[in-house]
Short mmCIF file of C-alpha atoms in Angstrom, two decimals:
data_model
loop_
_atom_site.label_atom_id
_atom_site.label_comp_id
_atom_site.label_asym_id
_atom_site.label_seq_id
_atom_site.Cartn_x
_atom_site.Cartn_y
_atom_site.Cartn_z
CA GLN M 1 297.72 157.19 -27.94
CA LEU M 2 298.34 155.51 -31.18
CA GLN M 3 302.20 155.29 -32.39
CA LEU M 4 302.93 154.49 -35.96
CA VAL M 5 306.51 153.66 -36.62
CA GLU M 6 307.54 153.84 -40.22
CA SER M 7 311.11 151.88 -41.75
CA GLY M 8 312.71 150.85 -44.88
CA GLY M 9 313.21 153.82 -46.65
CA GLY M 10 316.46 154.51 -48.66
CA LEU M 11 318.40 155.24 -51.56
CA VAL M 12 318.27 152.87 -54.66
CA GLN M 13 318.57 152.65 -58.13
CA PRO M 14 315.79 152.71 -61.17
CA GLY M 15 314.34 149.67 -61.55
CA GLY M 16 315.07 148.48 -58.01
CA SER M 17 313.14 147.23 -55.13
CA LEU M 18 312.45 148.36 -51.57
CA THR M 19 309.94 147.62 -49.12
CA LEU M 20 308.29 149.74 -46.55
CA SER M 21 306.82 148.80 -43.23
CA CYS M 22 304.60 150.34 -40.80
CA ALA M 23 303.81 149.23 -37.65
CA ALA M 24 300.68 150.41 -35.10
CA SER M 25 300.42 150.20 -31.56
CA VAL M 26 296.96 148.71 -31.56
CA SER M 27 295.34 145.84 -32.73
CA PHE M 28 294.83 145.67 -36.55
CA ASP M 29 290.94 144.80 -35.38
CA SER M 30 290.85 148.88 -34.31
CA ILE M 31 291.88 149.75 -37.68
CA ASN M 32 289.31 150.77 -40.63
CA THR M 33 292.14 151.39 -42.86
CA MET M 34 295.81 151.65 -43.36
CA GLY M 35 297.44 153.17 -46.28
CA TRP M 36 300.68 154.87 -47.93
CA TYR M 37 300.76 158.40 -49.40
CA ARG M 38 303.85 160.23 -50.47
CA GLN M 39 304.75 164.03 -50.67
CA ALA M 40 307.64 164.62 -53.30
CA SER M 41 309.65 168.02 -53.11
CA GLY M 42 307.15 171.22 -54.31
CA ASN M 43 304.25 168.87 -54.71
CA GLN M 44 301.28 168.08 -52.59
CA ARG M 45 300.97 164.87 -50.45
CA GLU M 46 299.29 162.29 -52.66
CA PHE M 47 297.59 158.81 -51.98
CA VAL M 48 299.50 155.37 -52.79
CA ALA M 49 297.76 152.71 -51.65
CA ARG M 50 295.53 151.69 -49.15
CA ILE M 51 294.09 148.38 -47.65
CA PHE M 52 290.90 147.95 -45.56
CA SER M 53 290.01 145.78 -42.64
CA GLY M 54 288.29 143.39 -44.77
CA GLY M 55 291.29 142.98 -47.35
CA VAL M 56 289.91 145.24 -49.98
CA ILE M 57 292.97 146.99 -51.72
CA ASP M 58 293.23 150.34 -53.58
CA TYR M 59 296.29 151.66 -55.52
CA VAL M 60 296.80 154.97 -57.63
CA ASP M 61 297.19 154.29 -61.28
CA ALA M 62 300.86 155.44 -61.21
CA VAL M 63 301.82 152.39 -59.05
CA LYS M 64 299.58 149.88 -60.13
CA GLY M 65 301.75 146.73 -61.37
CA ARG M 66 304.60 147.88 -59.58
CA PHE M 67 303.80 148.17 -55.83
CA THR M 68 301.66 145.82 -53.44
CA ILE M 69 300.44 146.66 -50.07
CA SER M 70 299.87 143.86 -47.43
CA LYS M 71 299.68 143.41 -43.80
CA ASP M 72 300.85 141.29 -40.89
CA ASN M 73 297.92 141.10 -38.31
CA SER M 74 299.93 139.24 -35.62
CA ARG M 75 302.45 142.48 -35.51
CA SER M 76 299.91 145.22 -36.53
CA THR M 77 302.24 145.87 -39.46
CA VAL M 78 301.45 146.90 -42.84
CA PHE M 79 303.91 146.83 -45.99
CA LEU M 80 304.54 148.35 -49.27
CA GLN M 81 306.56 146.47 -51.52
CA MET M 82 307.93 148.52 -54.54
CA SER M 83 309.79 147.20 -57.13
CA SER M 84 310.53 148.42 -60.71
CA LEU M 85 311.16 152.06 -58.86
CA LYS M 86 311.17 155.32 -60.92
CA PRO M 87 312.83 158.27 -60.35
CA GLU M 88 309.34 159.84 -60.12
CA ASP M 89 308.70 157.73 -57.05
CA THR M 90 311.26 159.68 -55.24
CA ALA M 91 309.23 161.00 -51.95
CA VAL M 92 308.64 161.10 -48.39
CA TYR M 93 306.28 157.92 -47.96
CA TYR M 94 303.68 158.34 -44.95
CA CYS M 95 302.01 155.95 -43.48
CA ASN M 96 298.12 156.87 -42.43
CA VAL M 97 295.91 154.63 -39.99
CA ASP M 98 292.03 155.29 -39.77
CA LEU M 99 290.64 154.43 -36.66
CA GLY M 100 287.01 155.28 -38.05
CA ALA M 101 285.25 157.55 -35.51
CA PHE M 102 288.41 157.67 -33.36
CA GLY M 103 290.22 159.56 -36.10
CA SER M 104 293.12 159.32 -38.35
CA TYR M 105 297.06 159.19 -37.68
CA TRP M 106 300.13 159.72 -39.62
CA GLY M 107 303.41 158.25 -39.32
CA GLN M 108 306.75 160.19 -39.33
CA GLY M 109 307.62 159.68 -43.10
CA THR M 110 310.37 157.93 -44.46
CA GLN M 111 312.42 159.06 -47.67
CA VAL M 112 312.61 156.99 -50.73
CA THR M 113 314.86 158.25 -53.46
CA VAL M 114 315.39 156.27 -56.50
CA SER M 115 318.52 157.58 -58.51
CA SER M 116 321.39 156.65 -60.47
#
């Protein structure tokens, strides 16, 4: 069974930086896509960023230029580097891993709070 462990959330001031990580218990070769979604209080869960196995990257417009998604294949880990954080970035961030025909999986979520 696929296990996803997220870490790196916390409280930061506006303009600050934070890096999230998500470690998968499978080889990165098994993964079609790994991405990040977030859900703010009272809102739907929304797409943030994803990276395909071949390296193609996609971001939601709201984070372009501020967030960077990357991966460490040796550790089957994906990262979300967040900079110039805004209060509107406050949400629970969820890691998602898509294994194609073998399904899609979610991490437990990690809270990111951007506040003065």
